[in-house]
Amino acid sequence: MQTEAVLELHGGSQSSCRTGSKSWQYSDLMEKVDGYLMKYTNLVTGWQYRYFVLNNEAGLLEYFVNEQSRNQKPRGSLPLAGAVISPSDEDSHTFTVNAISGEQYKLRASDAKERQHWVSRLQICAQHHTEAMGKTNPPLQTRSLSMASQGSGSSPGSQHRINQNSNALLGLSQLQRGSSLYSSRKSLLPDHLLEAREMMSQAQGQHRDLIQSIEGLPSSQGPSPLDQDLLLLKATSLATMTCLSDCLHILQLQQVARQKVPLVGPALEWLEPKLPDILKNGGTLPSISKDDDKTEGTVLEPLEMDSCDIAGEQEEIDATQEVDDSTPSEEEDLGAVEEERSVILHLLSQLKLGMDLTRVVLPTFILEKRSLLEMYADFMSHPDLFVAITDGSSPMDRMVRFVEYYLTSFHEGRKGAIAKKPYNPIIGETFHCSWKVPKATTPPSAVPKEGTSCASDCYNVRFVAEQVSHHPPVSGFYAECQERQMCVNTHVWTKSKFMGMSIGVSMIGEGNLHLLEHGEEYTFSLPSAYARSILTVPWVELGGKVNVNCAKTGYSAVITFQTKPFYGGKLHRVNAEVKHNPTNSVVCRVQGEWNGVLEFTYTSGETHVVDVTKLPVTRKRVRPNELQGPYESRRLWQHVTESLKERDMDKATEHKHFLEERQRKEERLRAETQTPWRTKYFERKGEDWVYYQPLWKTATHSSSPVSPPQNP
């Protein structure tokens, strides 16, 4: 019982617990807890301060707009019976409260001590009401607890706790939800899943005993409940139980799916987009006039199925039509992810660890409103640093400048802190843009003021990207500055895989930077990206080792993006070493965060600090959608983007499916007619994809393409 556990925390024996149980009640621990916390909400972007009150008697966590409104009806409340309260591994201030219904609050305290106080009080309240719920609604009798009579843990005391704690059915959100969802279908679960549930019940009881023992330690002598090692032990135990619970819940979903028994709640049919019959029969949706765009229906551009030739033709790029991009630099919040948690769980139940996700269709609501090709362009948001590479006075200086540009490019490439997935480019899709870089400035350069002319006072950096392959998905992109005689050519194959509670994306390929003024070529690779916490509020981190080499000068760099350890450590850490290979000497070291502060330290003792968040961002210049070709990214995806802005996920799914289905049919048509795919701007050279008219081939390179590559 709870009272026995309380007395054990204060050093009492089991016998003393029984004799004194009448004097100890849950009310002894009903400490009043209220105050301001930051709450992440999907109604507005980001975090907002809200006044929270722990209602111990009702087992509710309630919140109000502010302290003055606490006498009114709560703005929201979360039942704590069966809830899981978890400190976040993102930082020392954040924690989550996961209710049995699947609803979640993501909260942030002012410091680590305040977070620990809230977490401890919430866990005690959740445990009490979970046990009360277990007594009111006992689970069905299952097989005898096989572990209870085995091993060293079968003492009378541990036996008592095992039997007692099994009634709580874990106290974790998924397993509590599972008790009502699956207990009535016991016959559907095989023996090994029943055994797993029993073992999890026992493990949860032991976890609860551990937490109570730690929190009951006297603060006057010996280790404190806030001792760093004990906090680490508590967090490790809780994270292990939560992870195992998620895994068991997915296995149970798979078992029910095999039996074709409908799940409680809304059906998950919308994972297969509901399409009009005309699309299912291979047709296209008719376009309607602008005057009718407010009526029901789907507005799609009428593109014929024999558009292979259109896709292979180059767009006519008129740089004078480009204007400063007005698209918001930050993505909005993830919107429906909390409401669609059951959909994500259902999707995860169909996946296996290590499974390639290239051909898996993910829900539309996790998409960000840009193509992957445009994301590559956004890596060039500091073109002043790119142009300044060739200004280096020595080979060492130029290598360090390249490393600086490389490390500062990823922050702007990711729009916002929340991980969202860009559109998978359609084969033949392209993206064009440019940047104006003032000539009279040195890094960090000033962004050209609005209304000023840059015709003669600015360098022009042009960018073109193309999706050159569908399977595997390969993108090629190229950027150049003719005035500085420098260009970069890169091809990337994105390969994603399922990793349990995260998704990993390997960026396979190579880039080549050419500094024609110095006759130098720099080869480099790209890090892997990971979407973490995909069941809650996903976030991105980079990981892996990147090598940069210049064969002519003998300088190289090794850049290591460090993924956060399971416990401890910091997020987004990166370090690098620039080395002179002939002398085997390190000439510069870099450490910091790729989305924060980077410190460059030279062997001379000189240091150079770069704050990525304070670097000026140069807006790219793009042509309006109506002036773009049918296969340019923004025009191609414009209807999906508009639907996402309106939060109309069904409509966005229809538009997205239309584009993908047309791509599949064109692919089948080419296979039937044995017609090879014809790229626009990139040629295949062995395993590489190279821009058809790179700057290193000619010193007089026009700003617009003159002839297409000849594919075999």
PDB file of C-alpha atoms in Angstrom, residues 327-432:
ATOM      1  CA  THR A 327       8.284  33.486 -47.344  1.00  0.00           C
ATOM      2  CA  PRO A 328       8.489  33.405 -43.505  1.00  0.00           C
ATOM      3  CA  SER A 329      11.887  32.168 -42.336  1.00  0.00           C
ATOM      4  CA  GLU A 330      10.398  30.191 -39.448  1.00  0.00           C
ATOM      5  CA  GLU A 331       8.086  27.206 -39.796  1.00  0.00           C
ATOM      6  CA  GLU A 332       4.859  27.220 -37.807  1.00  0.00           C
ATOM      7  CA  ASP A 333       4.243  24.768 -34.993  1.00  0.00           C
ATOM      8  CA  LEU A 334       3.554  21.139 -35.814  1.00  0.00           C
ATOM      9  CA  GLY A 335      -0.165  21.644 -35.521  1.00  0.00           C
ATOM     10  CA  ALA A 336      -2.011  18.355 -35.436  1.00  0.00           C
ATOM     11  CA  VAL A 337       0.775  16.097 -34.177  1.00  0.00           C
ATOM     12  CA  GLU A 338      -0.642  15.850 -30.655  1.00  0.00           C
ATOM     13  CA  GLU A 339      -4.140  15.130 -31.957  1.00  0.00           C
ATOM     14  CA  GLU A 340      -2.766  12.554 -34.412  1.00  0.00           C
ATOM     15  CA  ARG A 341      -0.647  10.654 -31.873  1.00  0.00           C
ATOM     16  CA  SER A 342      -2.733   7.515 -32.453  1.00  0.00           C
ATOM     17  CA  VAL A 343      -2.070   7.758 -36.185  1.00  0.00           C
ATOM     18  CA  ILE A 344       1.680   7.932 -35.597  1.00  0.00           C
ATOM     19  CA  LEU A 345       1.490   4.960 -33.224  1.00  0.00           C
ATOM     20  CA  HIS A 346      -0.443   2.991 -35.828  1.00  0.00           C
ATOM     21  CA  LEU A 347       2.170   3.864 -38.447  1.00  0.00           C
ATOM     22  CA  LEU A 348       5.019   2.863 -36.135  1.00  0.00           C
ATOM     23  CA  SER A 349       3.342  -0.478 -35.515  1.00  0.00           C
ATOM     24  CA  GLN A 350       3.820  -1.276 -39.214  1.00  0.00           C
ATOM     25  CA  LEU A 351       7.558  -0.532 -39.170  1.00  0.00           C
ATOM     26  CA  LYS A 352      10.571  -2.554 -38.126  1.00  0.00           C
ATOM     27  CA  LEU A 353      13.835  -1.325 -36.651  1.00  0.00           C
ATOM     28  CA  GLY A 354      16.276  -0.393 -39.389  1.00  0.00           C
ATOM     29  CA  MET A 355      13.528  -0.404 -42.034  1.00  0.00           C
ATOM     30  CA  ASP A 356      14.192   1.791 -45.085  1.00  0.00           C
ATOM     31  CA  LEU A 357      11.562   4.558 -45.170  1.00  0.00           C
ATOM     32  CA  THR A 358      12.247   5.677 -48.751  1.00  0.00           C
ATOM     33  CA  ARG A 359       8.998   4.147 -50.037  1.00  0.00           C
ATOM     34  CA  VAL A 360       6.920   4.737 -46.887  1.00  0.00           C
ATOM     35  CA  VAL A 361       4.208   7.395 -47.237  1.00  0.00           C
ATOM     36  CA  LEU A 362       4.233   9.504 -44.074  1.00  0.00           C
ATOM     37  CA  PRO A 363       1.222  11.508 -42.800  1.00  0.00           C
ATOM     38  CA  THR A 364       0.774  14.897 -44.473  1.00  0.00           C
ATOM     39  CA  PHE A 365       0.591  16.893 -41.233  1.00  0.00           C
ATOM     40  CA  ILE A 366       4.319  16.411 -40.537  1.00  0.00           C
ATOM     41  CA  LEU A 367       5.331  18.185 -43.763  1.00  0.00           C
ATOM     42  CA  GLU A 368       6.989  21.577 -43.821  1.00  0.00           C
ATOM     43  CA  LYS A 369       6.024  23.956 -46.577  1.00  0.00           C
ATOM     44  CA  ARG A 370       9.019  23.662 -48.888  1.00  0.00           C
ATOM     45  CA  SER A 371      10.705  21.086 -51.078  1.00  0.00           C
ATOM     46  CA  LEU A 372      13.944  19.344 -50.137  1.00  0.00           C
ATOM     47  CA  LEU A 373      15.566  21.157 -53.074  1.00  0.00           C
ATOM     48  CA  GLU A 374      14.702  24.521 -51.533  1.00  0.00           C
ATOM     49  CA  MET A 375      16.052  23.335 -48.176  1.00  0.00           C
ATOM     50  CA  TYR A 376      19.431  22.766 -49.848  1.00  0.00           C
ATOM     51  CA  ALA A 377      19.256  26.334 -51.153  1.00  0.00           C
ATOM     52  CA  ASP A 378      18.611  27.621 -47.633  1.00  0.00           C
ATOM     53  CA  PHE A 379      21.987  26.177 -46.592  1.00  0.00           C
ATOM     54  CA  MET A 380      23.406  29.103 -48.624  1.00  0.00           C
ATOM     55  CA  SER A 381      21.723  31.773 -46.486  1.00  0.00           C
ATOM     56  CA  HIS A 382      25.137  33.224 -45.551  1.00  0.00           C
ATOM     57  CA  PRO A 383      26.501  33.803 -49.082  1.00  0.00           C
ATOM     58  CA  ASP A 384      28.893  36.446 -47.755  1.00  0.00           C
ATOM     59  CA  LEU A 385      30.804  33.725 -45.899  1.00  0.00           C
ATOM     60  CA  PHE A 386      30.758  31.573 -49.032  1.00  0.00           C
ATOM     61  CA  VAL A 387      32.208  34.352 -51.224  1.00  0.00           C
ATOM     62  CA  ALA A 388      34.800  35.231 -48.566  1.00  0.00           C
ATOM     63  CA  ILE A 389      36.418  31.771 -48.738  1.00  0.00           C
ATOM     64  CA  THR A 390      38.495  32.750 -51.757  1.00  0.00           C
ATOM     65  CA  ASP A 391      39.675  35.925 -49.938  1.00  0.00           C
ATOM     66  CA  GLY A 392      41.840  33.831 -47.619  1.00  0.00           C
ATOM     67  CA  SER A 393      45.460  34.973 -47.704  1.00  0.00           C
ATOM     68  CA  SER A 394      46.897  31.456 -47.403  1.00  0.00           C
ATOM     69  CA  PRO A 395      45.814  27.837 -47.993  1.00  0.00           C
ATOM     70  CA  MET A 396      45.341  27.422 -44.237  1.00  0.00           C
ATOM     71  CA  ASP A 397      43.203  30.553 -44.023  1.00  0.00           C
ATOM     72  CA  ARG A 398      41.032  29.398 -46.922  1.00  0.00           C
ATOM     73  CA  MET A 399      40.486  25.969 -45.348  1.00  0.00           C
ATOM     74  CA  VAL A 400      39.481  27.568 -42.016  1.00  0.00           C
ATOM     75  CA  ARG A 401      37.128  29.929 -43.849  1.00  0.00           C
ATOM     76  CA  PHE A 402      35.519  26.982 -45.617  1.00  0.00           C
ATOM     77  CA  VAL A 403      35.025  25.184 -42.284  1.00  0.00           C
ATOM     78  CA  GLU A 404      33.436  28.351 -40.858  1.00  0.00           C
ATOM     79  CA  TYR A 405      31.047  28.621 -43.803  1.00  0.00           C
ATOM     80  CA  TYR A 406      30.226  24.901 -43.604  1.00  0.00           C
ATOM     81  CA  LEU A 407      29.431  24.942 -39.867  1.00  0.00           C
ATOM     82  CA  THR A 408      27.234  28.043 -40.092  1.00  0.00           C
ATOM     83  CA  SER A 409      25.146  26.756 -43.019  1.00  0.00           C
ATOM     84  CA  PHE A 410      22.993  24.183 -41.178  1.00  0.00           C
ATOM     85  CA  HIS A 411      21.286  26.546 -38.742  1.00  0.00           C
ATOM     86  CA  GLU A 412      19.383  28.448 -41.446  1.00  0.00           C
ATOM     87  CA  GLY A 413      18.798  25.265 -43.414  1.00  0.00           C
ATOM     88  CA  ARG A 414      16.531  24.080 -40.580  1.00  0.00           C
ATOM     89  CA  LYS A 415      13.433  26.282 -40.208  1.00  0.00           C
ATOM     90  CA  GLY A 416      12.608  26.359 -36.519  1.00  0.00           C
ATOM     91  CA  ALA A 417      13.400  23.942 -33.704  1.00  0.00           C
ATOM     92  CA  ILE A 418      10.628  21.450 -34.532  1.00  0.00           C
ATOM     93  CA  ALA A 419      11.514  18.635 -36.908  1.00  0.00           C
ATOM     94  CA  LYS A 420       9.306  18.612 -39.979  1.00  0.00           C
ATOM     95  CA  LYS A 421       9.803  16.828 -43.261  1.00  0.00           C
ATOM     96  CA  PRO A 422      10.264  18.756 -46.527  1.00  0.00           C
ATOM     97  CA  TYR A 423       8.466  17.525 -49.643  1.00  0.00           C
ATOM     98  CA  ASN A 424      10.136  14.618 -51.424  1.00  0.00           C
ATOM     99  CA  PRO A 425      11.116  16.146 -54.787  1.00  0.00           C
ATOM    100  CA  ILE A 426       9.468  14.767 -57.927  1.00  0.00           C
ATOM    101  CA  ILE A 427      11.926  13.486 -60.519  1.00  0.00           C
ATOM    102  CA  GLY A 428      12.688  16.354 -62.886  1.00  0.00           C
ATOM    103  CA  GLU A 429      11.767  18.954 -60.269  1.00  0.00           C
ATOM    104  CA  THR A 430      14.061  21.989 -60.113  1.00  0.00           C
ATOM    105  CA  PHE A 431      14.659  25.009 -57.908  1.00  0.00           C
ATOM    106  CA  HIS A 432      16.367  28.265 -58.933  1.00  0.00           C
TER     107      HIS A 432
END
